[in-house]
Amino acid sequence: NLSSIKFLIMIVYRDIISGDEMLSDAYALKEVFDADGNKVEGIMCCESKMINKGGDDVDIGCGNSFGGDAAEDGPVDDSVQKVNNVIDGFQYTETSVGSAIDLKGFLKDYFNAIVLKLREMKTPKEEIQAFKATCPLVATFLIKNFKELQFYLGPSFCPESMVFSIYPDGAVTPNFYFIMGGFKSEKF
């Protein structure tokens, strides 16, 4: 009976300028708050973590039922490396922005490019106005945090779109910040 089958749907967020996949709903998005505790509309963040990548030791949940005790297998697998799950998952490449003034210029150009793209995509005027209303809030948040920010390009290395990260106090891995008006969601 097909009506009892539930299909899993994955949402992927694609940058509307570069076309790069920048995020998916596999990473829990959280609201962003400024230093005063005010919600910053238009920007969301997700936590990242370090994961193991590579190697061929697969645990299917049966423990050592099939033999292969790690102590008896020999040396540690050097092909396993620790990677950041968000950076690796979406093939981000770290880049730099010279100063807070440079960031302000980038954001102004980026916001204008998003508005043009939204118009090109025949986005309703109300949605464009709502995006434009969030731009000063997003810009203020990012510029105030400039010294803490790291900047990343997507896999196409398109300099017109970026994601940002900040290490929360005491964290080993950063939170990634996304200007949501620059993404379109696709369901798979």
JSON list of C-alpha atoms in Angstrom, two decimals, residues 5-119:
[
{"chain": "A", "resi": 5, "resn": "ILE", "atom": "CA", "xyz": [5.02, 4.61, 2.63]},
{"chain": "A", "resi": 6, "resn": "LYS", "atom": "CA", "xyz": [6.63, 7.80, 3.83]},
{"chain": "A", "resi": 7, "resn": "PHE", "atom": "CA", "xyz": [9.20, 9.40, 1.60]},
{"chain": "A", "resi": 8, "resn": "LEU", "atom": "CA", "xyz": [12.10, 11.23, 3.11]},
{"chain": "A", "resi": 9, "resn": "ILE", "atom": "CA", "xyz": [12.53, 14.66, 1.67]},
{"chain": "A", "resi": 10, "resn": "MET", "atom": "CA", "xyz": [15.79, 16.53, 1.93]},
{"chain": "A", "resi": 11, "resn": "ILE", "atom": "CA", "xyz": [15.98, 20.29, 1.53]},
{"chain": "A", "resi": 12, "resn": "VAL", "atom": "CA", "xyz": [19.10, 21.72, -0.07]},
{"chain": "A", "resi": 13, "resn": "TYR", "atom": "CA", "xyz": [19.80, 25.44, 0.00]},
{"chain": "A", "resi": 14, "resn": "ARG", "atom": "CA", "xyz": [21.39, 26.66, -3.22]},
{"chain": "A", "resi": 15, "resn": "ASP", "atom": "CA", "xyz": [23.07, 30.05, -3.59]},
{"chain": "A", "resi": 16, "resn": "ILE", "atom": "CA", "xyz": [21.04, 32.02, -6.13]},
{"chain": "A", "resi": 17, "resn": "ILE", "atom": "CA", "xyz": [24.11, 33.79, -7.55]},
{"chain": "A", "resi": 18, "resn": "SER", "atom": "CA", "xyz": [26.62, 30.94, -7.90]},
{"chain": "A", "resi": 19, "resn": "GLY", "atom": "CA", "xyz": [24.20, 28.01, -8.03]},
{"chain": "A", "resi": 20, "resn": "ASP", "atom": "CA", "xyz": [26.34, 26.21, -5.40]},
{"chain": "A", "resi": 21, "resn": "GLU", "atom": "CA", "xyz": [24.76, 23.94, -2.82]},
{"chain": "A", "resi": 22, "resn": "MET", "atom": "CA", "xyz": [25.67, 25.73, 0.40]},
{"chain": "A", "resi": 23, "resn": "LEU", "atom": "CA", "xyz": [23.61, 24.00, 3.07]},
{"chain": "A", "resi": 24, "resn": "SER", "atom": "CA", "xyz": [21.01, 21.32, 3.68]},
{"chain": "A", "resi": 25, "resn": "ASP", "atom": "CA", "xyz": [18.43, 20.57, 6.32]},
{"chain": "A", "resi": 26, "resn": "ALA", "atom": "CA", "xyz": [20.73, 17.79, 7.57]},
{"chain": "A", "resi": 27, "resn": "TYR", "atom": "CA", "xyz": [22.29, 20.61, 9.59]},
{"chain": "A", "resi": 28, "resn": "ALA", "atom": "CA", "xyz": [19.95, 22.14, 12.15]},
{"chain": "A", "resi": 29, "resn": "LEU", "atom": "CA", "xyz": [19.51, 25.85, 11.48]},
{"chain": "A", "resi": 30, "resn": "LYS", "atom": "CA", "xyz": [19.31, 28.15, 14.48]},
{"chain": "A", "resi": 31, "resn": "GLU", "atom": "CA", "xyz": [18.21, 31.73, 14.88]},
{"chain": "A", "resi": 32, "resn": "VAL", "atom": "CA", "xyz": [20.96, 34.30, 15.38]},
{"chain": "A", "resi": 33, "resn": "PHE", "atom": "CA", "xyz": [21.05, 36.80, 18.23]},
{"chain": "A", "resi": 34, "resn": "ASP", "atom": "CA", "xyz": [23.30, 39.83, 18.59]},
{"chain": "A", "resi": 35, "resn": "ALA", "atom": "CA", "xyz": [25.37, 40.66, 21.68]},
{"chain": "A", "resi": 36, "resn": "ASP", "atom": "CA", "xyz": [22.35, 42.41, 23.24]},
{"chain": "A", "resi": 37, "resn": "GLY", "atom": "CA", "xyz": [20.13, 39.34, 22.78]},
{"chain": "A", "resi": 38, "resn": "ASN", "atom": "CA", "xyz": [18.12, 40.75, 19.86]},
{"chain": "A", "resi": 39, "resn": "LYS", "atom": "CA", "xyz": [17.18, 38.35, 17.06]},
{"chain": "A", "resi": 40, "resn": "VAL", "atom": "CA", "xyz": [18.94, 39.16, 13.79]},
{"chain": "A", "resi": 41, "resn": "GLU", "atom": "CA", "xyz": [16.39, 38.60, 11.03]},
{"chain": "A", "resi": 42, "resn": "GLY", "atom": "CA", "xyz": [17.66, 37.33, 7.67]},
{"chain": "A", "resi": 43, "resn": "ILE", "atom": "CA", "xyz": [20.58, 35.28, 8.93]},
{"chain": "A", "resi": 44, "resn": "MET", "atom": "CA", "xyz": [20.67, 31.76, 10.33]},
{"chain": "A", "resi": 45, "resn": "CYS", "atom": "CA", "xyz": [23.48, 29.61, 11.68]},
{"chain": "A", "resi": 46, "resn": "CYS", "atom": "CA", "xyz": [24.37, 25.98, 12.16]},
{"chain": "A", "resi": 47, "resn": "GLU", "atom": "CA", "xyz": [26.92, 24.31, 14.39]},
{"chain": "A", "resi": 48, "resn": "SER", "atom": "CA", "xyz": [29.71, 22.31, 12.85]},
{"chain": "A", "resi": 49, "resn": "LYS", "atom": "CA", "xyz": [31.76, 19.45, 14.22]},
{"chain": "A", "resi": 50, "resn": "MET", "atom": "CA", "xyz": [34.84, 17.46, 13.40]},
{"chain": "A", "resi": 51, "resn": "ILE", "atom": "CA", "xyz": [34.23, 14.05, 11.83]},
{"chain": "A", "resi": 52, "resn": "ASN", "atom": "CA", "xyz": [36.39, 11.20, 10.59]},
{"chain": "A", "resi": 53, "resn": "LYS", "atom": "CA", "xyz": [36.70, 10.88, 6.83]},
{"chain": "A", "resi": 54, "resn": "GLY", "atom": "CA", "xyz": [38.28, 8.02, 4.93]},
{"chain": "A", "resi": 55, "resn": "GLY", "atom": "CA", "xyz": [39.39, 4.56, 5.98]},
{"chain": "A", "resi": 56, "resn": "ASP", "atom": "CA", "xyz": [37.41, 1.45, 5.39]},
{"chain": "A", "resi": 57, "resn": "ASP", "atom": "CA", "xyz": [36.42, 0.36, 8.92]},
{"chain": "A", "resi": 58, "resn": "VAL", "atom": "CA", "xyz": [32.64, 0.38, 8.86]},
{"chain": "A", "resi": 59, "resn": "ASP", "atom": "CA", "xyz": [30.67, -0.33, 12.03]},
{"chain": "A", "resi": 60, "resn": "ILE", "atom": "CA", "xyz": [27.24, -1.68, 11.10]},
{"chain": "A", "resi": 61, "resn": "GLY", "atom": "CA", "xyz": [26.14, -1.80, 14.69]},
{"chain": "A", "resi": 62, "resn": "CYS", "atom": "CA", "xyz": [27.06, -5.40, 15.49]},
{"chain": "A", "resi": 63, "resn": "GLY", "atom": "CA", "xyz": [30.14, -4.68, 17.55]},
{"chain": "A", "resi": 64, "resn": "ASN", "atom": "CA", "xyz": [32.83, -7.33, 16.98]},
{"chain": "A", "resi": 65, "resn": "SER", "atom": "CA", "xyz": [30.42, -10.08, 15.90]},
{"chain": "A", "resi": 66, "resn": "PHE", "atom": "CA", "xyz": [32.28, -10.70, 12.66]},
{"chain": "A", "resi": 67, "resn": "GLY", "atom": "CA", "xyz": [35.83, -10.60, 14.03]},
{"chain": "A", "resi": 68, "resn": "GLY", "atom": "CA", "xyz": [38.38, -7.97, 13.20]},
{"chain": "A", "resi": 69, "resn": "ASP", "atom": "CA", "xyz": [39.20, -6.77, 16.69]},
{"chain": "A", "resi": 70, "resn": "ALA", "atom": "CA", "xyz": [41.04, -3.49, 16.20]},
{"chain": "A", "resi": 71, "resn": "ALA", "atom": "CA", "xyz": [43.83, -4.53, 18.56]},
{"chain": "A", "resi": 72, "resn": "GLU", "atom": "CA", "xyz": [44.56, -7.57, 16.39]},
{"chain": "A", "resi": 73, "resn": "ASP", "atom": "CA", "xyz": [44.26, -5.85, 13.02]},
{"chain": "A", "resi": 74, "resn": "GLY", "atom": "CA", "xyz": [47.58, -4.02, 13.13]},
{"chain": "A", "resi": 75, "resn": "PRO", "atom": "CA", "xyz": [48.45, -0.35, 12.85]},
{"chain": "A", "resi": 76, "resn": "VAL", "atom": "CA", "xyz": [45.99, 2.53, 12.85]},
{"chain": "A", "resi": 77, "resn": "ASP", "atom": "CA", "xyz": [44.59, 3.44, 9.42]},
{"chain": "A", "resi": 78, "resn": "ASP", "atom": "CA", "xyz": [46.45, 6.57, 8.27]},
{"chain": "A", "resi": 79, "resn": "SER", "atom": "CA", "xyz": [43.87, 7.24, 5.55]},
{"chain": "A", "resi": 80, "resn": "VAL", "atom": "CA", "xyz": [41.40, 8.48, 8.17]},
{"chain": "A", "resi": 81, "resn": "GLN", "atom": "CA", "xyz": [41.48, 12.24, 8.61]},
{"chain": "A", "resi": 82, "resn": "LYS", "atom": "CA", "xyz": [39.50, 14.64, 10.80]},
{"chain": "A", "resi": 83, "resn": "VAL", "atom": "CA", "xyz": [37.51, 17.18, 8.80]},
{"chain": "A", "resi": 84, "resn": "ASN", "atom": "CA", "xyz": [34.90, 19.81, 9.58]},
{"chain": "A", "resi": 85, "resn": "ASN", "atom": "CA", "xyz": [31.53, 18.37, 8.54]},
{"chain": "A", "resi": 86, "resn": "VAL", "atom": "CA", "xyz": [30.17, 21.62, 7.05]},
{"chain": "A", "resi": 87, "resn": "ILE", "atom": "CA", "xyz": [33.36, 22.67, 5.25]},
{"chain": "A", "resi": 88, "resn": "ASP", "atom": "CA", "xyz": [33.90, 19.19, 3.84]},
{"chain": "A", "resi": 89, "resn": "GLY", "atom": "CA", "xyz": [30.23, 18.48, 3.11]},
{"chain": "A", "resi": 90, "resn": "PHE", "atom": "CA", "xyz": [29.81, 21.57, 0.95]},
{"chain": "A", "resi": 91, "resn": "GLN", "atom": "CA", "xyz": [33.39, 21.96, -0.28]},
{"chain": "A", "resi": 92, "resn": "TYR", "atom": "CA", "xyz": [33.93, 25.41, 1.22]},
{"chain": "A", "resi": 93, "resn": "THR", "atom": "CA", "xyz": [37.27, 27.11, 0.73]},
{"chain": "A", "resi": 94, "resn": "GLU", "atom": "CA", "xyz": [38.45, 29.69, 3.22]},
{"chain": "A", "resi": 95, "resn": "THR", "atom": "CA", "xyz": [39.15, 33.14, 1.82]},
{"chain": "A", "resi": 96, "resn": "SER", "atom": "CA", "xyz": [39.85, 36.54, 3.32]},
{"chain": "A", "resi": 97, "resn": "VAL", "atom": "CA", "xyz": [38.33, 39.99, 3.43]},
{"chain": "A", "resi": 98, "resn": "GLY", "atom": "CA", "xyz": [40.78, 42.81, 4.13]},
{"chain": "A", "resi": 99, "resn": "SER", "atom": "CA", "xyz": [38.92, 45.01, 6.60]},
{"chain": "A", "resi": 100, "resn": "ALA", "atom": "CA", "xyz": [35.50, 45.76, 8.05]},
{"chain": "A", "resi": 101, "resn": "ILE", "atom": "CA", "xyz": [35.20, 48.51, 5.41]},
{"chain": "A", "resi": 102, "resn": "ASP", "atom": "CA", "xyz": [35.87, 45.90, 2.70]},
{"chain": "A", "resi": 103, "resn": "LEU", "atom": "CA", "xyz": [33.20, 43.66, 4.25]},
{"chain": "A", "resi": 104, "resn": "LYS", "atom": "CA", "xyz": [30.73, 46.54, 4.24]},
{"chain": "A", "resi": 105, "resn": "GLY", "atom": "CA", "xyz": [31.43, 47.10, 0.52]},
{"chain": "A", "resi": 106, "resn": "PHE", "atom": "CA", "xyz": [31.06, 43.38, -0.21]},
{"chain": "A", "resi": 107, "resn": "LEU", "atom": "CA", "xyz": [27.74, 43.22, 1.65]},
{"chain": "A", "resi": 108, "resn": "LYS", "atom": "CA", "xyz": [26.37, 46.27, -0.19]},
{"chain": "A", "resi": 109, "resn": "ASP", "atom": "CA", "xyz": [27.27, 44.70, -3.55]},
{"chain": "A", "resi": 110, "resn": "TYR", "atom": "CA", "xyz": [25.98, 41.29, -2.44]},
{"chain": "A", "resi": 111, "resn": "PHE", "atom": "CA", "xyz": [22.63, 42.63, -1.24]},
{"chain": "A", "resi": 112, "resn": "ASN", "atom": "CA", "xyz": [22.17, 44.55, -4.51]},
{"chain": "A", "resi": 113, "resn": "ALA", "atom": "CA", "xyz": [23.05, 41.42, -6.53]},
{"chain": "A", "resi": 114, "resn": "ILE", "atom": "CA", "xyz": [20.52, 39.39, -4.53]},
{"chain": "A", "resi": 115, "resn": "VAL", "atom": "CA", "xyz": [17.78, 41.96, -5.15]},
{"chain": "A", "resi": 116, "resn": "LEU", "atom": "CA", "xyz": [18.53, 41.92, -8.90]},
{"chain": "A", "resi": 117, "resn": "LYS", "atom": "CA", "xyz": [18.50, 38.12, -8.94]},
{"chain": "A", "resi": 118, "resn": "LEU", "atom": "CA", "xyz": [15.23, 37.99, -6.98]},
{"chain": "A", "resi": 119, "resn": "ARG", "atom": "CA", "xyz": [13.65, 40.38, -9.51]}
]
